[in-house]
Short mmCIF file of C-alpha atoms and ligand atoms in Angstrom, two decimals:
data_model
loop_
_atom_site.label_atom_id
_atom_site.label_comp_id
_atom_site.label_asym_id
_atom_site.label_seq_id
_atom_site.Cartn_x
_atom_site.Cartn_y
_atom_site.Cartn_z
CA MET A 1 18.66 97.43 21.42
CA GLN A 2 16.32 100.41 21.37
CA MET A 3 17.99 103.50 22.90
CA LYS A 4 15.87 105.05 25.61
CA LYS A 5 15.06 108.70 25.16
CA PRO A 6 17.60 110.57 27.31
CA LYS A 7 16.47 112.96 30.03
CA LYS A 8 15.63 116.24 28.40
CA LYS A 9 15.42 118.59 31.31
CA ILE A 10 17.94 118.72 34.09
CA LYS A 11 16.33 119.06 37.49
CA GLU A 12 17.56 122.17 39.27
CA THR A 13 17.66 120.41 42.64
CA VAL A 14 20.00 117.72 41.32
CA ILE A 15 22.34 120.30 39.85
CA ARG A 16 22.44 122.82 42.67
CA SER A 17 22.83 120.34 45.52
CA LYS A 18 25.60 118.36 43.94
CA GLN A 19 29.32 118.57 43.51
CA TYR A 20 30.53 115.96 41.02
CA ASP A 21 34.01 114.50 40.96
CA LEU A 22 34.26 115.03 37.22
CA ALA A 23 32.23 117.06 34.72
CA ILE A 24 32.84 116.19 31.08
CA ILE A 25 31.72 118.37 28.18
CA GLY A 26 31.18 116.44 24.92
CA ALA A 27 29.81 112.89 24.69
CA GLY A 28 31.71 111.71 21.63
CA PRO A 29 33.97 108.62 21.73
CA ALA A 30 36.60 110.41 23.87
CA GLY A 31 34.15 111.88 26.39
CA MET A 32 32.18 108.63 26.75
CA MET A 33 35.34 106.55 27.27
CA ALA A 34 36.62 109.10 29.82
CA ALA A 35 33.30 109.04 31.71
CA ILE A 36 33.21 105.23 31.82
CA ARG A 37 36.81 104.89 33.01
CA ALA A 38 36.46 107.66 35.62
CA SER A 39 33.35 106.06 37.08
CA GLU A 40 35.00 102.62 37.06
CA CYS A 41 37.68 104.29 39.21
CA GLY A 42 34.98 105.41 41.65
CA ALA A 43 34.32 108.96 40.46
CA ASP A 44 30.88 110.53 40.39
CA VAL A 45 30.66 111.72 36.79
CA VAL A 46 28.38 114.05 34.84
CA LEU A 47 28.54 114.02 31.04
CA LEU A 48 27.14 117.04 29.19
CA GLU A 49 26.17 116.79 25.53
CA LYS A 50 24.53 119.43 23.38
CA ASN A 51 22.99 116.92 20.94
CA HIS A 52 19.93 114.84 21.70
CA THR A 53 22.00 111.62 21.71
CA PRO A 54 25.67 110.93 22.39
CA GLY A 55 28.14 109.89 19.68
CA ALA A 56 26.54 111.46 16.58
CA LYS A 57 29.83 111.39 14.67
CA LEU A 58 30.61 107.89 15.87
CA LEU A 59 27.55 106.72 13.94
CA LEU A 60 29.13 107.86 10.65
CA THR A 61 32.50 106.25 11.21
CA GLY A 62 33.93 103.63 8.86
CA LYS A 63 31.03 104.11 6.44
CA GLU A 64 28.73 103.35 9.39
CA ARG A 65 30.66 100.18 10.24
CA CYS A 66 33.03 101.96 12.67
CA ASN A 67 36.70 101.24 12.12
CA ILE A 68 37.30 100.99 15.88
CA THR A 69 41.08 100.76 15.84
CA ASN A 70 44.07 99.35 13.99
CA ALA A 71 45.83 96.02 14.45
CA GLU A 72 49.18 97.78 14.97
CA THR A 73 49.97 96.92 18.60
CA ASP A 74 53.52 98.26 18.72
CA VAL A 75 53.32 101.60 20.53
CA MET A 76 56.26 103.18 18.70
CA GLU A 77 55.02 102.03 15.28
CA PHE A 78 51.50 103.20 16.07
CA SER A 79 52.56 106.63 17.30
CA ALA A 80 54.88 107.12 14.30
CA ASN A 81 51.74 107.45 12.17
CA PHE A 82 51.03 110.83 13.79
CA GLY A 83 54.26 112.51 12.67
CA LYS A 84 56.22 114.52 15.20
CA ASN A 85 53.18 114.92 17.49
CA GLY A 86 52.97 111.13 17.85
CA LYS A 87 55.53 111.12 20.71
CA PHE A 88 52.92 112.81 22.91
CA LEU A 89 50.77 109.66 22.73
CA ILE A 90 53.37 107.20 24.01
CA SER A 91 52.35 107.27 27.72
CA THR A 92 48.64 106.97 26.96
CA LEU A 93 49.23 104.14 24.47
CA TYR A 94 51.28 102.18 27.01
CA ARG A 95 48.41 102.57 29.47
CA PHE A 96 45.56 101.89 27.05
CA GLY A 97 46.68 101.09 23.50
CA THR A 98 45.24 99.10 20.64
CA LYS A 99 45.53 95.76 22.45
CA GLU A 100 43.69 97.05 25.52
CA THR A 101 41.06 98.62 23.26
CA ILE A 102 40.41 95.33 21.48
CA ASP A 103 40.23 93.59 24.89
CA PHE A 104 37.77 96.27 26.05
CA PHE A 105 35.40 95.52 23.17
CA HIS A 106 35.77 91.76 23.57
CA LYS A 107 35.15 92.03 27.33
CA ASN A 108 31.97 93.92 26.51
CA GLU A 109 30.82 91.17 24.18
CA MET A 110 31.63 92.88 20.93
CA LYS A 111 33.67 90.61 18.69
CA THR A 112 35.98 92.25 16.19
CA ILE A 113 37.26 91.48 12.74
CA THR A 114 40.51 92.66 11.12
CA GLU A 115 40.45 93.75 7.50
CA ARG A 116 42.84 95.15 4.88
CA GLY A 117 45.47 97.50 6.32
CA GLY A 118 44.89 96.22 9.86
CA ARG A 119 41.52 98.01 10.04
CA ILE A 120 39.48 96.57 12.94
CA PHE A 121 35.66 96.63 12.84
CA PRO A 122 32.90 95.11 15.01
CA GLU A 123 32.32 91.62 13.62
CA GLY A 124 28.92 91.56 11.96
CA GLY A 125 28.10 94.82 13.71
CA THR A 126 27.77 98.48 12.89
CA ALA A 127 28.70 101.88 14.30
CA LYS A 128 25.23 101.95 15.87
CA ASP A 129 26.15 98.84 17.91
CA VAL A 130 29.26 100.65 19.16
CA GLN A 131 27.21 103.72 20.11
CA GLU A 132 24.70 101.51 21.94
CA LEU A 133 27.46 99.64 23.76
CA PHE A 134 28.77 102.94 25.15
CA TYR A 135 25.26 104.05 26.03
CA ARG A 136 24.74 100.81 27.97
CA LEU A 137 28.04 101.31 29.84
CA ILE A 138 27.09 104.91 30.68
CA LYS A 139 23.87 103.62 32.25
CA LYS A 140 25.55 100.66 33.96
CA ASN A 141 28.11 102.95 35.59
CA ASN A 142 25.45 105.42 36.79
CA ILE A 143 26.97 108.30 34.87
CA ALA A 144 24.67 111.34 34.83
CA LEU A 145 24.17 112.01 31.11
CA PHE A 146 22.56 115.33 30.29
CA THR A 147 21.74 115.74 26.62
CA ASP A 148 20.24 118.75 24.78
CA CYS A 149 22.46 120.67 27.15
CA THR A 150 23.50 124.18 26.15
CA ILE A 151 26.48 125.58 27.98
CA ASN A 152 26.62 129.31 28.42
CA SER A 153 30.06 129.72 29.94
CA ILE A 154 32.79 128.21 32.08
CA SER A 155 33.62 130.18 35.16
CA GLN A 156 37.27 130.29 36.22
CA LYS A 157 38.83 131.35 39.53
CA GLY A 158 42.60 131.72 39.39
CA ASN A 159 44.03 128.62 37.75
CA MET A 160 40.95 126.50 38.49
CA ILE A 161 37.56 126.04 36.86
CA GLU A 162 34.89 126.93 39.40
CA LYS A 163 31.71 125.85 37.58
CA ILE A 164 29.94 125.40 34.28
CA ILE A 165 27.00 127.73 33.71
CA LEU A 166 24.22 126.43 31.48
CA ALA A 167 22.01 128.52 29.19
CA ASN A 168 19.09 128.10 31.62
CA ARG A 169 21.36 129.53 34.39
CA ASP A 170 21.79 126.16 36.10
CA GLU A 171 25.29 125.52 37.36
CA ILE A 172 27.39 122.36 37.32
CA LYS A 173 30.16 122.10 39.89
CA ALA A 174 32.88 119.45 39.96
CA LYS A 175 36.34 118.84 41.39
CA ASN A 176 37.71 118.22 37.91
CA TYR A 177 36.58 119.04 34.39
CA LEU A 178 37.30 117.47 31.03
CA LEU A 179 36.88 119.00 27.57
CA SER A 180 36.17 116.50 24.79
CA THR A 181 34.17 118.63 22.37
CA GLY A 182 36.01 117.37 19.26
CA GLY A 183 37.29 119.50 16.40
CA LEU A 184 35.59 121.38 13.58
CA SER A 185 35.00 118.65 11.01
CA TYR A 186 31.47 117.51 10.09
CA PRO A 187 29.99 120.37 12.18
CA GLN A 188 26.50 118.98 11.64
CA THR A 189 27.40 116.24 14.15
CA GLY A 190 27.95 118.82 16.91
CA SER A 191 31.69 119.41 16.53
CA THR A 192 31.64 123.16 16.13
CA GLY A 193 34.87 124.06 17.90
CA ASP A 194 33.27 125.36 21.13
CA GLY A 195 36.00 123.74 23.22
CA TYR A 196 38.70 125.73 21.41
CA ILE A 197 37.01 129.00 22.42
CA TRP A 198 36.77 128.05 26.10
CA ALA A 199 40.31 126.67 26.18
CA LYS A 200 41.65 129.85 24.56
CA GLN A 201 39.78 132.03 27.04
CA MET A 202 41.47 130.06 29.81
CA GLY A 203 44.92 130.77 28.36
CA HIS A 204 45.62 127.75 26.13
CA THR A 205 47.23 128.09 22.72
CA ILE A 206 45.15 126.82 19.80
CA ILE A 207 47.15 125.53 16.85
CA GLN A 208 45.24 126.76 13.77
CA PRO A 209 42.56 124.09 13.07
CA GLU A 210 42.62 122.88 9.46
CA PRO A 211 40.54 120.23 7.66
CA ALA A 212 42.47 116.94 7.36
CA LEU A 213 41.62 113.58 5.82
CA THR A 214 39.50 115.46 3.35
CA PRO A 215 38.55 114.95 -0.28
CA LEU A 216 39.64 117.58 -2.80
CA PHE A 217 38.58 119.22 -6.03
CA VAL A 218 40.64 119.19 -9.23
CA LYS A 219 40.52 121.87 -11.91
CA GLU A 220 40.02 119.62 -14.96
CA LYS A 221 36.42 120.18 -16.06
CA TRP A 222 36.35 117.06 -18.25
CA MET A 223 36.54 114.94 -15.09
CA ASP A 224 32.79 115.55 -14.80
CA GLU A 225 32.34 113.25 -17.83
CA ILE A 226 33.65 110.31 -15.75
CA GLY A 227 30.97 110.48 -13.04
CA ARG A 228 31.49 108.18 -10.04
CA LEU A 229 34.26 105.63 -10.16
CA ARG A 230 36.16 103.60 -7.57
CA LEU A 231 39.81 103.04 -8.44
CA LYS A 232 41.55 100.05 -6.89
CA ASN A 233 45.29 99.34 -6.76
CA VAL A 234 46.39 102.68 -8.17
CA MET A 235 49.38 104.79 -7.17
CA ILE A 236 48.79 108.51 -6.80
CA SER A 237 51.72 110.91 -6.54
CA VAL A 238 51.69 114.58 -5.55
CA TYR A 239 54.07 116.95 -7.30
CA GLN A 240 55.12 120.54 -6.78
CA ASP A 241 57.90 122.34 -8.66
CA ASN A 242 58.50 119.13 -10.63
CA LYS A 243 59.41 117.32 -7.40
CA LYS A 244 57.53 114.34 -6.00
CA GLN A 245 56.21 115.37 -2.56
CA ASP A 246 54.21 112.29 -1.59
CA SER A 247 52.88 109.10 -3.10
CA ARG A 248 50.41 106.39 -1.99
CA PHE A 249 49.19 103.05 -3.29
CA GLY A 250 45.64 101.83 -2.78
CA GLU A 251 42.08 102.92 -3.35
CA ALA A 252 40.69 106.28 -4.53
CA LEU A 253 37.25 107.56 -5.45
CA ILE A 254 36.40 109.82 -8.37
CA SER A 255 33.15 111.71 -8.40
CA GLY A 256 33.62 114.14 -11.27
CA SER A 257 36.13 116.77 -10.22
CA PHE A 258 35.74 115.63 -6.58
CA LEU A 259 38.40 113.11 -5.50
CA GLY A 260 38.29 111.11 -2.29
CA GLY A 261 39.01 107.61 -0.97
CA PRO A 262 41.69 106.46 1.48
CA ILE A 263 44.84 107.46 -0.41
CA ILE A 264 43.57 110.95 -1.25
CA LEU A 265 42.40 111.48 2.34
CA ASP A 266 45.73 110.34 3.75
CA MET A 267 47.66 112.78 1.54
CA SER A 268 45.23 115.69 1.99
CA LYS A 269 47.02 117.31 4.92
CA LYS A 270 50.25 117.49 2.92
CA ILE A 271 48.35 118.68 -0.17
CA GLY A 272 46.72 121.44 1.90
CA LYS A 273 50.17 122.68 2.93
CA LEU A 274 51.51 122.47 -0.64
CA LEU A 275 48.54 124.41 -1.99
CA LYS A 276 49.56 127.36 0.17
CA ASN A 277 52.83 127.47 -1.82
CA GLY A 278 51.11 127.27 -5.20
CA HIS A 279 50.52 124.93 -8.15
CA THR A 280 50.04 121.33 -6.95
CA GLN A 281 49.61 118.38 -9.30
CA LEU A 282 48.50 114.78 -8.94
CA PHE A 283 49.59 111.96 -11.21
CA ILE A 284 47.62 108.72 -11.22
CA ASP A 285 49.45 105.55 -12.14
CA PHE A 286 46.75 103.11 -13.23
CA LYS A 287 49.30 100.31 -13.76
CA PRO A 288 51.78 100.58 -10.88
CA ALA A 289 52.79 96.93 -11.25
CA LEU A 290 54.05 97.51 -14.80
CA SER A 291 57.15 99.52 -15.74
CA PHE A 292 56.95 101.87 -18.76
CA GLU A 293 58.70 99.21 -20.86
CA LYS A 294 56.47 96.35 -19.75
CA LEU A 295 53.37 98.46 -20.33
CA ASP A 296 54.57 99.33 -23.83
CA LYS A 297 54.99 95.62 -24.58
CA ARG A 298 51.53 94.92 -23.19
CA LEU A 299 49.95 97.68 -25.34
CA LEU A 300 51.80 96.46 -28.42
CA ARG A 301 50.65 92.89 -27.75
CA ASP A 302 47.03 93.97 -27.23
CA PHE A 303 46.99 96.08 -30.39
CA GLU A 304 48.50 93.24 -32.44
CA LYS A 305 46.22 90.59 -30.97
CA HIS A 306 43.06 92.64 -31.59
CA ASN A 307 44.27 94.30 -34.75
CA LYS A 308 40.79 94.41 -36.25
CA LYS A 309 39.05 95.78 -33.18
CA GLY A 310 38.57 99.50 -32.51
CA ALA A 311 40.78 101.25 -29.89
CA LYS A 312 37.72 101.73 -27.67
CA ASN A 313 37.23 97.96 -27.38
CA ILE A 314 40.90 97.09 -27.00
CA LEU A 315 41.29 99.48 -24.05
CA SER A 316 38.44 97.84 -22.16
CA GLU A 317 40.89 95.13 -21.05
CA LEU A 318 43.15 97.77 -19.52
CA LEU A 319 40.88 100.41 -18.06
CA PRO A 320 37.48 100.89 -16.40
CA GLN A 321 34.85 101.60 -19.07
CA LYS A 322 34.16 105.12 -17.77
CA LEU A 323 37.76 106.20 -18.33
CA ILE A 324 38.11 105.03 -21.94
CA PRO A 325 36.44 108.03 -23.68
CA ILE A 326 38.65 110.43 -21.65
CA PHE A 327 41.82 108.49 -22.49
CA LEU A 328 40.97 108.47 -26.20
CA LYS A 329 40.09 112.15 -26.17
CA LEU A 330 43.29 113.18 -24.38
CA SER A 331 45.48 111.02 -26.60
CA LYS A 332 43.52 112.20 -29.69
CA ILE A 333 42.86 108.65 -30.90
CA ASP A 334 39.72 107.95 -32.93
CA PRO A 335 37.72 105.41 -30.80
CA LEU A 336 37.10 103.31 -33.94
CA LYS A 337 40.71 103.29 -35.10
CA LYS A 338 41.83 99.66 -35.53
CA GLY A 339 44.57 98.15 -33.38
CA ARG A 340 46.89 97.71 -36.36
CA GLU A 341 46.52 101.40 -37.32
CA ILE A 342 47.54 102.86 -33.95
CA THR A 343 50.89 104.61 -34.30
CA LYS A 344 53.86 104.42 -31.94
CA GLU A 345 53.29 108.06 -31.04
CA GLU A 346 49.65 107.34 -30.11
CA ARG A 347 50.72 104.30 -28.12
CA ASN A 348 53.22 106.43 -26.22
CA LYS A 349 50.53 108.98 -25.39
CA LEU A 350 48.32 106.22 -24.02
CA ARG A 351 51.20 104.76 -22.07
CA LEU A 352 51.95 108.14 -20.51
CA LEU A 353 48.32 108.63 -19.53
CA LEU A 354 48.17 105.17 -18.00
CA LYS A 355 51.30 105.77 -15.92
CA GLN A 356 51.04 109.53 -15.26
CA PHE A 357 47.47 110.71 -15.62
CA PRO A 358 47.79 114.43 -14.73
CA LEU A 359 45.37 116.41 -12.58
CA THR A 360 45.67 119.86 -11.02
CA VAL A 361 44.48 120.33 -7.43
CA LYS A 362 42.04 123.22 -7.11
CA CYS A 363 41.33 123.12 -3.36
CA LEU A 364 40.56 120.86 -0.42
CA SER A 365 36.88 120.41 0.23
CA GLY A 366 36.84 121.94 3.74
CA PHE A 367 35.56 121.05 7.19
CA ASN A 368 32.13 119.86 5.98
CA ASN A 369 33.75 116.78 4.41
CA ALA A 370 36.87 116.41 6.54
CA ILE A 371 37.17 113.20 8.57
CA ILE A 372 39.34 114.94 11.13
CA THR A 373 40.65 118.34 12.20
CA SER A 374 44.37 118.92 12.36
CA GLY A 375 45.48 121.51 14.92
CA GLY A 376 43.67 122.17 18.19
CA ILE A 377 44.84 122.54 21.81
CA SER A 378 48.62 122.85 21.75
CA LEU A 379 50.32 119.74 23.11
CA LYS A 380 52.70 122.06 24.96
CA ASN A 381 49.75 122.99 27.20
CA ILE A 382 48.95 119.38 28.17
CA ASP A 383 50.87 116.96 30.40
CA PRO A 384 51.20 113.73 28.33
CA LYS A 385 51.55 111.68 31.52
CA THR A 386 48.04 112.65 32.73
CA MET A 387 46.23 114.59 29.93
CA ARG A 388 45.87 117.42 32.47
CA SER A 389 46.12 121.04 31.36
CA LYS A 390 49.37 122.73 32.38
CA ILE A 391 47.46 126.01 32.72
CA ILE A 392 44.23 125.11 34.53
CA GLN A 393 44.86 122.75 37.44
CA ASN A 394 41.53 120.91 37.39
CA LEU A 395 41.09 120.62 33.62
CA PHE A 396 41.78 117.57 31.39
CA PHE A 397 41.52 117.10 27.62
CA ALA A 398 40.76 114.07 25.44
CA GLY A 399 40.09 113.23 21.80
CA GLU A 400 40.12 115.26 18.63
CA ILE A 401 40.17 118.59 20.49
CA ILE A 402 43.93 118.18 21.01
CA ASP A 403 46.48 118.90 18.28
CA MET A 404 46.63 115.33 16.97
CA ASP A 405 45.50 113.77 13.71
CA GLY A 406 46.41 110.46 12.15
CA PRO A 407 45.77 108.60 8.91
CA THR A 408 42.69 106.55 8.04
CA GLY A 409 42.59 103.00 9.41
CA GLY A 410 41.22 103.37 12.95
CA TYR A 411 44.06 105.58 14.21
CA ASN A 412 41.90 108.57 15.11
CA LEU A 413 39.33 106.68 17.15
CA GLN A 414 42.19 104.97 18.96
CA VAL A 415 43.41 108.43 20.03
CA CYS A 416 39.93 109.01 21.51
CA TRP A 417 39.86 105.67 23.35
CA SER A 418 43.43 106.08 24.66
CA THR A 419 43.30 109.73 25.70
CA GLY A 420 39.74 109.34 27.01
CA TYR A 421 40.62 106.34 29.16
CA PHE A 422 43.84 107.93 30.42
CA ALA A 423 42.31 111.35 31.13
CA GLY A 424 39.27 109.78 32.83
CA GLU A 425 41.46 107.61 35.05
CA ASN A 426 43.81 110.45 36.00
CA ALA A 427 40.96 112.90 36.60
CA ALA A 428 39.25 110.35 38.87
CA GLU A 429 42.41 109.68 40.84
CA SER A 430 43.56 113.29 41.20
C1 FAD B 1 32.51 110.53 8.24
C2 FAD B 1 33.56 110.17 9.27
C3 FAD B 1 34.03 108.89 9.34
C4 FAD B 1 35.03 108.56 10.26
N1 FAD B 1 35.44 107.27 10.35
C5 FAD B 1 36.40 106.93 11.24
C6 FAD B 1 36.78 105.58 11.40
O1 FAD B 1 36.18 104.64 10.82
N2 FAD B 1 37.80 105.30 12.27
C7 FAD B 1 38.45 106.30 12.97
O2 FAD B 1 39.40 106.00 13.69
N3 FAD B 1 38.04 107.58 12.90
C8 FAD B 1 37.03 107.92 12.07
N4 FAD B 1 36.58 109.21 12.01
C9 FAD B 1 37.15 110.20 12.98
C10 FAD B 1 36.44 110.05 14.34
O3 FAD B 1 35.06 110.03 14.15
C11 FAD B 1 36.83 111.20 15.26
O4 FAD B 1 38.21 111.15 15.45
C12 FAD B 1 36.11 111.08 16.61
O5 FAD B 1 34.72 111.11 16.47
C13 FAD B 1 36.53 112.21 17.55
O6 FAD B 1 35.92 111.94 18.78
P1 FAD B 1 35.78 113.05 19.92
O7 FAD B 1 35.05 112.41 21.04
O8 FAD B 1 37.09 113.66 20.18
O9 FAD B 1 34.89 114.19 19.24
P2 FAD B 1 33.45 114.11 18.54
O10 FAD B 1 33.15 112.77 18.02
O11 FAD B 1 33.44 115.26 17.60
O12 FAD B 1 32.47 114.38 19.75
C14 FAD B 1 32.43 115.62 20.39
C15 FAD B 1 31.09 115.74 21.10
O13 FAD B 1 31.08 116.97 21.84
C16 FAD B 1 29.81 117.57 21.69
N5 FAD B 1 29.93 119.01 21.90
C17 FAD B 1 30.59 119.90 21.13
N6 FAD B 1 30.44 121.14 21.63
C18 FAD B 1 29.65 121.02 22.75
C19 FAD B 1 29.12 121.94 23.67
N7 FAD B 1 29.32 123.25 23.55
N8 FAD B 1 28.35 121.49 24.68
C20 FAD B 1 28.10 120.15 24.79
N9 FAD B 1 28.56 119.22 23.93
C21 FAD B 1 29.33 119.66 22.91
C22 FAD B 1 29.42 117.23 20.25
O14 FAD B 1 28.04 117.38 20.04
C23 FAD B 1 29.92 115.81 20.13
O15 FAD B 1 28.94 114.87 20.51
C24 FAD B 1 35.58 109.56 11.13
C25 FAD B 1 35.07 110.85 11.06
C26 FAD B 1 34.08 111.17 10.15
C27 FAD B 1 33.55 112.57 10.10
#
């Protein structure tokens, strides 16, 4: 479906003569879901977006396939993925959790498919289809969507918001307001942290926003020789002070000294904290299914079987081609050395590299590449039973703006659907 060009200019008469039931700032997944639910509950809703189209970040999700949610339907199990903050989500998940989200998409004629790790995607569809579905629902529910909308300030009277003042001096008045401006990650999509500033001005505490689910850089320069490589079924462990701090099995991506992929992203928050304390190391286990002893037997067998072949060729059965020169260099083995000539000491070096390939973390790659922002509006300032601010009586929050971040696998969009739905419903009914 071709998206119609949204209204560019807001007519003064419409704005000045009207008092909406709910004014929402930020048309990302959370704001759009809140707007749709509030209008389904009978509220007259205006949705303000600074970009030209809603859901710019949504378009990038799940490598443009949009990992809508996760197949984990147990509320307690689902919320446990968010650490200690997860408890805050329990009420919203009971009201509109993963099951209800899947039903929502099915009801709106978007079939879904479940993949590895319970990741749920539109079946045969893309993130663009999800964006268009929301756009259709915005139109169907007569929600006033104002795009290219620059907000100058939010005017407050006592513990209430009085109005939103736009850059062109127009004013938007509503009974209730909702902030869903997202976090600070991928700022090019519009998430530039504006909501934090307004919320802070109104007395809310902002937990220091930090990049989370982010790739990282390692110090080892020779990693550049590898180029781009996808690693499957590896185990990566994080160490500090010779103690294992975290460890994950799955897929990682190497792009020179830049490391990403699901297991790196999922450990990045912890790595960020460890880096503040000092030296942080990663160890890649390329053969997690084999113990040191079994791997030694396997190497011995391979070297005996191919005793006339060079080390370079023998290793091609064990490792991706791009890694072989690095392994030989680090273990100081001549690439042409025959299988029968490889010493026990050399075999041990190879075995160690295969099981504990060492890398030193230099830094996380920052907000520009972070999938999500950790930190945000303190949960202590929000009522989990309504998503209403405890400081400003007619203000609600939804989505990434709140201090909540989960792992990869559809967990973060689910927070947007759940909190958006719940906040929209409560704002409409209040
Ligand atoms: C590359 C990438 C891939 C991802 N993939 C997945 C995935 O597959 N599954 C998953 O669960 N999560 C994924 N995420 C995370 C997910 O996209 C976010 O959790 C989600 O977009 C947050 O939604 P939101 O509505 O809270 O905020 P956002 O999506 O950030 O939307 C906020 C909106 O508010 C608008 N806004 C901001 N300031 C103002 C202002 N001053 N005035 C008006 N409007 C304003 C912005 O322009 C934006 O449109 C991914 C993130 C990235 C970056």
